[in-house]
């Protein structure tokens, strides 16, 4: 695990983009992508670059249950407006929030992942240590399934909705077991509200009480945080500081 602390999230986005480009230079074809505010600096770097993604494939981490692709709050809509419409990919996969049978949708998406092994997975980090929507208590070997969101996650996501009651209570999420099969992982986290989770992920014991702590067990993981998110880390845990 390599830990990089940057002075701000814009620099973090640049550092993450370097890893994307390096992976492509090494032959990467499939990227696991994330939604939310955290990856936006990375996506801005991708859009601004002259790198051609038209032969690449993306496999997204998650989607809200009950939201159609054209819903402005859906993760499919987020990905279209924040990346795909400006930087087209050959194929893009996001779970179907309107699927009638959750078990069948989970099976379908697990096959998508199996058919498109992920070369580099981009992750954010929840305030409670979740990755994807794998909330505390999630088994480390689980695959894609329908999950119930915790109250802390619902509260955190409510900033994107008119009121908290509009936030979906369930989501489809790629499982931790699937995430760990990725060849490379890049996780980003920003802000003081993520500092506890960052410390637990990097310096705490490996436990599903902090799902992201499992990344300690995997090779080729790069953690990129801003100075606020990394404010509780010991100096010995930090490999590089970039201003």
CSV table of C-alpha atoms in Angstrom, one decimal, residues 19-190:
chain,number,residue,atom,x,y,z
A,19,UNK,CA,-1.9,6.2,-12.5
A,20,UNK,CA,-4.7,5.8,-15.0
A,21,UNK,CA,-2.4,6.8,-17.8
A,22,UNK,CA,0.4,4.6,-16.6
A,23,UNK,CA,-2.0,1.6,-16.4
A,24,UNK,CA,-3.1,2.3,-20.0
A,25,UNK,CA,0.5,2.4,-21.1
A,26,UNK,CA,0.9,-1.0,-19.5
A,27,UNK,CA,-2.1,-2.4,-21.4
A,28,UNK,CA,-5.0,-1.7,-19.1
A,29,UNK,CA,-8.4,-1.9,-20.9
A,30,UNK,CA,-11.0,-2.1,-18.1
A,31,UNK,CA,-11.4,0.5,-15.4
A,32,UNK,CA,-13.7,0.2,-12.4
A,33,UNK,CA,-15.2,3.6,-11.7
A,34,UNK,CA,-16.8,5.3,-8.8
A,35,UNK,CA,-19.4,8.1,-8.3
A,36,UNK,CA,-19.8,10.9,-5.8
A,37,UNK,CA,-17.8,14.1,-5.4
A,38,UNK,CA,-14.5,12.3,-4.7
A,39,UNK,CA,-13.6,11.2,-8.2
A,40,UNK,CA,-14.7,14.4,-9.9
A,41,UNK,CA,-11.1,15.9,-9.8
A,42,UNK,CA,-9.9,12.8,-11.5
A,43,UNK,CA,-12.6,12.9,-14.1
A,44,UNK,CA,-11.9,16.5,-14.9
A,45,UNK,CA,-8.3,15.5,-15.5
A,46,UNK,CA,-9.4,12.7,-17.8
A,47,UNK,CA,-11.7,15.1,-19.8
A,48,UNK,CA,-9.0,17.8,-20.1
A,49,UNK,CA,-6.4,15.3,-21.4
A,50,UNK,CA,-5.8,14.3,-24.9
A,51,UNK,CA,-6.0,10.6,-23.9
A,52,UNK,CA,-8.3,8.5,-26.0
A,53,UNK,CA,-10.6,6.3,-24.0
A,54,UNK,CA,-12.7,5.1,-26.9
A,55,UNK,CA,-11.3,1.6,-26.8
A,56,UNK,CA,-11.6,1.3,-23.0
A,57,UNK,CA,-14.3,-0.4,-20.9
A,58,UNK,CA,-15.7,0.9,-17.6
A,59,UNK,CA,-17.5,-1.1,-14.9
A,60,UNK,CA,-19.1,1.0,-12.2
A,61,UNK,CA,-19.2,0.1,-8.5
A,62,UNK,CA,-22.8,0.8,-7.7
A,63,UNK,CA,-26.3,2.2,-8.4
A,64,UNK,CA,-29.3,3.2,-6.3
A,65,UNK,CA,-32.2,0.7,-6.3
A,66,UNK,CA,-35.3,2.3,-7.8
A,67,UNK,CA,-33.7,5.0,-9.9
A,68,UNK,CA,-33.9,4.9,-13.7
A,69,UNK,CA,-30.7,5.7,-15.8
A,70,UNK,CA,-32.2,9.1,-16.8
A,71,UNK,CA,-32.9,10.1,-13.2
A,72,UNK,CA,-30.6,13.0,-12.4
A,73,UNK,CA,-29.8,11.4,-9.0
A,74,UNK,CA,-28.9,8.1,-10.6
A,75,UNK,CA,-25.2,7.0,-10.8
A,76,UNK,CA,-25.7,6.3,-14.5
A,77,UNK,CA,-26.7,9.9,-15.1
A,78,UNK,CA,-23.8,11.0,-12.9
A,79,UNK,CA,-21.3,9.1,-15.0
A,80,UNK,CA,-22.8,10.3,-18.3
A,81,UNK,CA,-22.7,14.0,-17.4
A,82,UNK,CA,-19.4,13.9,-15.5
A,83,UNK,CA,-17.4,11.7,-17.8
A,84,UNK,CA,-18.8,9.6,-20.6
A,85,UNK,CA,-20.6,12.3,-22.6
A,86,UNK,CA,-17.2,14.2,-22.8
A,87,UNK,CA,-14.9,11.2,-22.9
A,88,UNK,CA,-16.6,8.3,-24.6
A,89,UNK,CA,-15.7,4.7,-23.7
A,90,UNK,CA,-16.2,1.6,-25.9
A,91,UNK,CA,-18.5,0.0,-23.3
A,92,UNK,CA,-19.8,1.3,-20.0
A,93,UNK,CA,-21.5,-0.8,-17.3
A,94,UNK,CA,-23.6,0.4,-14.4
A,95,UNK,CA,-26.1,-1.8,-12.4
A,96,UNK,CA,-29.7,-1.4,-13.5
A,97,UNK,CA,-31.5,0.4,-10.6
A,98,UNK,CA,-34.9,-0.4,-12.1
A,99,UNK,CA,-34.3,-4.2,-12.4
A,100,UNK,CA,-37.3,-6.1,-11.4
A,101,UNK,CA,-35.4,-9.0,-9.8
A,102,UNK,CA,-32.6,-8.0,-7.5
A,103,UNK,CA,-31.1,-11.5,-7.4
A,104,UNK,CA,-31.0,-11.8,-11.2
A,105,UNK,CA,-29.5,-8.3,-11.5
A,106,UNK,CA,-26.8,-9.2,-9.1
A,107,UNK,CA,-26.0,-12.4,-11.1
A,108,UNK,CA,-26.0,-10.4,-14.3
A,109,UNK,CA,-23.6,-7.8,-12.9
A,110,UNK,CA,-21.3,-10.4,-11.5
A,111,UNK,CA,-21.1,-11.9,-15.0
A,112,UNK,CA,-20.3,-8.5,-16.4
A,113,UNK,CA,-17.3,-8.3,-13.9
A,114,UNK,CA,-16.2,-11.8,-14.7
A,115,UNK,CA,-16.3,-11.1,-18.4
A,116,UNK,CA,-14.4,-7.8,-18.0
A,117,UNK,CA,-11.7,-8.3,-15.4
A,118,UNK,CA,-10.8,-4.9,-13.9
A,119,UNK,CA,-7.3,-3.7,-14.5
A,120,UNK,CA,-7.6,-0.6,-12.2
A,121,UNK,CA,-10.3,0.1,-9.7
A,122,UNK,CA,-11.1,3.7,-8.6
A,123,UNK,CA,-12.6,3.9,-5.1
A,124,UNK,CA,-13.9,6.6,-2.7
A,125,UNK,CA,-14.2,6.1,1.0
A,126,UNK,CA,-17.2,6.5,3.2
A,127,UNK,CA,-17.1,8.2,6.5
A,128,UNK,CA,-17.8,4.8,8.1
A,129,UNK,CA,-15.1,3.1,6.1
A,130,UNK,CA,-17.2,1.7,3.4
A,131,UNK,CA,-16.0,1.1,-0.2
A,132,UNK,CA,-18.6,0.9,-2.9
A,133,UNK,CA,-21.7,0.5,-0.7
A,134,UNK,CA,-20.1,-2.3,1.3
A,135,UNK,CA,-21.1,-1.0,4.7
A,136,UNK,CA,-19.5,-2.1,8.0
A,137,UNK,CA,-20.1,-5.8,8.6
A,138,UNK,CA,-19.9,-6.7,4.9
A,139,UNK,CA,-18.0,-10.0,4.3
A,140,UNK,CA,-14.7,-9.6,2.5
A,141,UNK,CA,-15.6,-12.3,0.0
A,142,UNK,CA,-19.0,-11.0,-1.1
A,143,UNK,CA,-19.9,-10.2,-4.7
A,144,UNK,CA,-22.4,-7.8,-6.2
A,145,UNK,CA,-25.7,-7.7,-4.3
A,146,UNK,CA,-28.5,-5.5,-3.1
A,147,UNK,CA,-27.5,-3.8,0.1
A,148,UNK,CA,-29.3,-1.7,2.7
A,149,UNK,CA,-27.6,1.7,3.3
A,150,UNK,CA,-26.7,2.8,6.8
A,151,UNK,CA,-28.2,5.9,8.3
A,152,UNK,CA,-24.7,7.6,8.2
A,153,UNK,CA,-24.5,6.9,4.4
A,154,UNK,CA,-28.0,8.1,3.8
A,155,UNK,CA,-27.2,11.3,5.7
A,156,UNK,CA,-24.0,11.8,3.8
A,157,UNK,CA,-25.7,11.3,0.4
A,158,UNK,CA,-28.7,13.5,1.3
A,159,UNK,CA,-26.7,16.6,0.1
A,160,UNK,CA,-27.5,15.5,-3.4
A,161,UNK,CA,-31.3,15.3,-2.8
A,162,UNK,CA,-33.9,17.9,-1.9
A,163,UNK,CA,-34.4,16.2,1.4
A,164,UNK,CA,-33.1,13.2,3.2
A,165,UNK,CA,-36.4,11.3,2.7
A,166,UNK,CA,-35.7,11.2,-1.0
A,167,UNK,CA,-32.5,9.3,-0.6
A,168,UNK,CA,-32.9,5.7,-1.7
A,169,UNK,CA,-32.5,3.2,1.2
A,170,UNK,CA,-31.0,0.4,-1.0
A,171,UNK,CA,-28.4,0.1,-3.7
A,172,UNK,CA,-26.7,-2.5,-5.8
A,173,UNK,CA,-23.0,-2.6,-5.0
A,174,UNK,CA,-20.0,-4.5,-6.3
A,175,UNK,CA,-18.8,-6.7,-3.5
A,176,UNK,CA,-15.5,-6.5,-1.6
A,177,UNK,CA,-14.5,-9.8,-3.1
A,178,UNK,CA,-15.0,-8.5,-6.6
A,179,UNK,CA,-13.1,-5.2,-5.8
A,180,UNK,CA,-10.1,-7.2,-4.5
A,181,UNK,CA,-9.8,-9.1,-7.8
A,182,UNK,CA,-8.8,-5.8,-9.5
A,183,UNK,CA,-5.2,-5.8,-10.6
A,184,UNK,CA,-4.6,-2.3,-9.2
A,185,UNK,CA,-6.6,-0.1,-6.8
A,186,UNK,CA,-6.6,3.7,-6.4
A,187,UNK,CA,-8.6,5.1,-3.5
A,188,UNK,CA,-9.1,8.8,-2.9
A,189,UNK,CA,-10.5,10.6,0.1
A,190,UNK,CA,-10.9,14.3,0.9
